[in-house]
Amino acid sequence: MEGILENATKEATIQGPLRHNAVETFIEKNTGTNTGSKIPWLDWETIPDADHCIVDVYMAGGGCTLPGSAKVLMPGQGYEGVTEFVFDVITSRGVNACPPLLVGVGVSTSVETAARLSKKAILREVDSSHPNESAAMMEKLLEEGLNEIGIGPQGLTGNSSVMGVNIESSARHPSTIGVAVSTGCWAHRRGKIRINADLTYDILSHEGVVL
């Protein structure tokens, strides 16, 4: 599967065409294929008892999706500390991420788990909600608060700074609260496809698309 996805990225770069955006670190040379060492980045989850495969794709941008931020808070900072961190990140760099934004927030134990969850959060649909009632309320309050700060579309001021706030969370160690923020730009360049056992497919994120 990893090889298939790598080859698909190479073919999409040629046939799309996609801009060449993979530079080997320390070598500082563009590979020209949007592939390289550990690129495309793949994150795997097993679906219990499933006979299909779901592939989520996110076309990350250098100004929006990639420059996320993560931090481990002390437990006394609580969810107020999570809120403050989200506002600090968006007010400091949200204008550069092509708003209105989809804000992904990960709440977990460490910076690495929180960061992965924040990326997973922006794969969700814009109008989706966290299954936990308290987390869903926090999503709503953060969305309302971030829209009130007035960044506006493309940073030109206004009441539509974010399209939504999605939170993904995990159980955590009681002595820490890891929090991370990732953003998706207004284009929200995501795709979702299900490959069935008989090799038929269903495109879950778009209508009228044929491969």
Coordinates of C-alpha atoms in Angstrom, one line a residue:
M1 CA 0.0 0.0 0.0
E2 CA 2.8 2.4 0.8
G3 CA 4.4 1.9 -2.6
I4 CA 1.0 2.3 -4.3
L5 CA 0.4 5.6 -2.6
E6 CA 3.9 6.8 -3.4
N7 CA 3.5 5.9 -7.1
A8 CA 0.1 7.6 -7.1
T9 CA 1.7 10.8 -5.8
K10 CA 4.3 10.6 -8.6
E11 CA 1.7 10.1 -11.3
A12 CA -0.5 12.9 -9.9
T13 CA 2.4 15.2 -10.0
I14 CA 3.0 14.5 -13.7
Q15 CA -0.6 14.2 -14.8
G16 CA -2.3 16.8 -12.5
P17 CA 0.0 18.5 -12.7
L18 CA 1.0 19.2 -9.1
R19 CA 3.6 21.8 -8.1
H20 CA 6.9 20.2 -7.1
N21 CA 6.9 20.8 -3.3
A22 CA 9.2 18.1 -1.9
V23 CA 12.7 19.2 -1.0
E24 CA 15.1 16.7 0.6
T25 CA 16.2 18.1 4.0
F26 CA 19.9 19.0 4.3
I27 CA 20.4 18.2 0.6
E28 CA 18.1 21.1 -0.3
K29 CA 17.2 19.6 -3.7
N30 CA 13.7 19.4 -5.0
T31 CA 12.9 15.8 -5.9
G32 CA 10.5 16.9 -8.7
T33 CA 8.0 14.1 -7.8
N34 CA 6.4 15.3 -4.5
T35 CA 8.0 12.1 -3.0
G36 CA 11.1 11.6 -1.0
S37 CA 12.3 10.2 2.3
K38 CA 9.2 9.5 4.3
I39 CA 7.1 11.6 1.9
P40 CA 4.2 11.4 1.3
W41 CA 3.7 11.1 5.1
L42 CA 1.4 8.2 5.9
D43 CA -0.5 7.6 9.1
W44 CA -2.2 4.3 9.6
E45 CA -5.2 3.2 11.6
T46 CA -6.7 -0.3 11.6
I47 CA -10.5 -0.5 11.1
P48 CA -11.7 -3.6 13.1
D49 CA -13.5 -6.3 11.1
A50 CA -13.5 -4.2 7.9
D51 CA -13.1 -5.5 4.4
H52 CA -12.4 -2.2 2.9
C53 CA -9.7 0.5 3.0
I54 CA -10.4 4.3 3.5
V55 CA -7.8 6.7 2.2
D56 CA -7.9 10.3 3.5
V57 CA -5.8 12.8 1.6
Y58 CA -5.0 16.4 2.6
M59 CA -3.1 18.8 0.3
A60 CA -1.1 20.7 2.8
G61 CA -0.1 24.3 2.1
G62 CA 3.2 25.9 3.4
G63 CA 1.4 28.9 4.7
C64 CA -1.6 27.3 6.3
T65 CA -1.6 23.6 7.1
L66 CA 2.0 23.0 7.8
P67 CA 3.1 25.6 10.3
G68 CA 1.2 24.2 13.3
S69 CA 2.1 24.6 16.9
A70 CA 2.0 22.4 20.0
K71 CA 2.7 22.7 23.7
V72 CA 2.4 20.7 26.9
L73 CA 0.4 22.5 29.6
M74 CA 0.5 21.9 33.3
P75 CA -2.7 20.3 34.6
G76 CA -3.6 23.4 36.6
Q77 CA -4.0 25.4 33.4
G78 CA -6.9 23.2 32.5
Y79 CA -9.2 23.8 29.5
E80 CA -8.8 27.5 30.0
G81 CA -5.1 27.0 29.1
V82 CA -6.1 25.1 26.0
T83 CA -8.4 27.9 24.9
E84 CA -5.7 30.5 25.5
F85 CA -3.2 28.5 23.5
V86 CA -5.6 28.2 20.6
F87 CA -6.2 32.0 20.6
D88 CA -2.5 32.7 20.8
V89 CA -1.8 30.6 17.8
I90 CA -4.6 32.0 15.6
T91 CA -4.0 35.6 16.5
S92 CA -0.3 35.3 15.9
R93 CA -0.3 33.5 12.6
G94 CA -3.8 32.9 11.4
V95 CA -3.7 35.9 9.0
N96 CA -1.0 34.1 7.0
A97 CA -3.0 30.9 6.6
C98 CA -5.6 32.2 4.1
P99 CA -8.7 32.6 6.3
P100 CA -11.4 31.8 6.8
L101 CA -9.8 28.8 8.4
L102 CA -10.7 25.4 9.6
V103 CA -9.0 25.1 13.0
G104 CA -7.9 21.6 14.1
V105 CA -7.2 21.2 17.9
G106 CA -5.7 18.1 19.4
V107 CA -5.9 17.5 23.1
S108 CA -3.8 14.7 24.5
T109 CA -0.8 13.9 26.7
S110 CA 2.2 15.0 24.7
V111 CA 3.1 17.3 21.8
E112 CA 3.4 14.4 19.3
T113 CA 0.1 12.8 20.1
A114 CA -1.7 16.2 20.3
A115 CA -0.1 17.2 16.9
R116 CA -1.3 14.1 15.2
L117 CA -4.8 14.6 16.5
S118 CA -4.9 18.2 15.4
K119 CA -4.1 17.0 11.9
K120 CA -6.8 14.4 12.1
A121 CA -9.2 17.1 13.2
I122 CA -8.9 19.0 10.0
L123 CA -9.7 15.9 8.0
R124 CA -13.2 16.0 9.5
E125 CA -16.0 17.8 7.7
V126 CA -16.4 21.5 8.5
D127 CA -19.9 21.1 10.1
S128 CA -19.0 18.0 12.1
S129 CA -19.0 17.8 15.9
H130 CA -17.0 16.0 18.5
P131 CA -19.0 13.0 20.0
N132 CA -18.4 14.3 23.5
E133 CA -20.9 16.9 24.5
S134 CA -18.5 19.1 26.4
A135 CA -15.9 18.9 23.6
A136 CA -18.6 19.8 21.1
M137 CA -19.5 22.8 23.2
M138 CA -15.9 23.9 23.3
E139 CA -15.7 23.6 19.5
K140 CA -18.7 25.9 19.2
L141 CA -17.4 28.5 21.8
L142 CA -13.9 28.6 20.2
E143 CA -15.5 29.1 16.7
E144 CA -17.6 32.0 18.0
G145 CA -14.7 33.5 19.9
L146 CA -12.3 33.3 17.0
N147 CA -14.8 34.9 14.7
E148 CA -15.2 37.8 17.1
I149 CA -11.5 38.7 16.9
G150 CA -12.1 40.1 13.5
I151 CA -9.2 38.7 11.3
G152 CA -11.7 38.2 8.5
P153 CA -11.4 36.6 5.0
Q154 CA -7.8 36.8 3.8
G155 CA -6.9 38.9 6.9
L156 CA -8.8 41.9 5.6
T157 CA -11.0 42.1 8.8
G158 CA -14.5 40.9 9.3
N159 CA -16.6 38.4 11.2
S160 CA -15.7 35.2 9.2
S161 CA -12.2 34.3 10.5
V162 CA -12.9 30.6 10.8
M163 CA -15.1 28.1 9.1
G164 CA -15.2 26.0 12.2
V165 CA -13.2 24.4 15.0
N166 CA -12.7 20.6 15.1
I167 CA -11.3 19.0 18.3
E168 CA -9.9 15.5 18.4
S169 CA -8.9 14.1 21.8
S170 CA -7.5 11.1 23.6
A171 CA -7.2 9.9 27.2
R172 CA -4.1 11.6 28.8
H173 CA -1.7 11.4 31.6
P174 CA -3.3 13.3 34.6
S175 CA -0.2 15.5 35.1
T176 CA -0.1 17.0 31.6
I177 CA -2.4 18.4 28.9
G178 CA -0.9 18.3 25.5
V179 CA -2.5 20.7 23.0
A180 CA -1.8 21.3 19.3
V181 CA -3.3 23.6 16.7
S182 CA -3.3 23.0 13.0
T183 CA -5.1 25.1 10.4
G184 CA -6.6 24.5 7.0
C185 CA -7.1 27.3 4.6
W186 CA -10.5 28.3 3.1
A187 CA -10.0 25.9 0.1
H188 CA -10.0 22.9 2.6
R189 CA -8.2 20.7 0.1
R190 CA -9.2 17.2 1.4
G191 CA -10.3 14.0 -0.2
K192 CA -11.7 10.7 1.1
I193 CA -12.1 7.5 -0.9
R194 CA -13.2 4.0 0.2
I195 CA -11.7 1.1 -1.7
N196 CA -13.9 -2.0 -1.4
A197 CA -12.8 -5.6 -1.3
D198 CA -13.9 -6.2 -4.9
L199 CA -11.7 -3.1 -5.9
T200 CA -14.7 -0.9 -6.6
Y201 CA -14.5 2.5 -5.0
D202 CA -16.7 5.2 -3.5
I203 CA -15.5 8.8 -3.3
L204 CA -16.9 10.0 0.0
S205 CA -15.7 13.6 -0.1
H206 CA -16.9 14.8 -3.5
E207 CA -19.7 14.2 -6.0
G208 CA -19.5 13.6 -9.7
V209 CA -15.8 12.5 -9.6
V210 CA -14.6 9.5 -11.6
L211 CA -11.2 8.0 -11.4

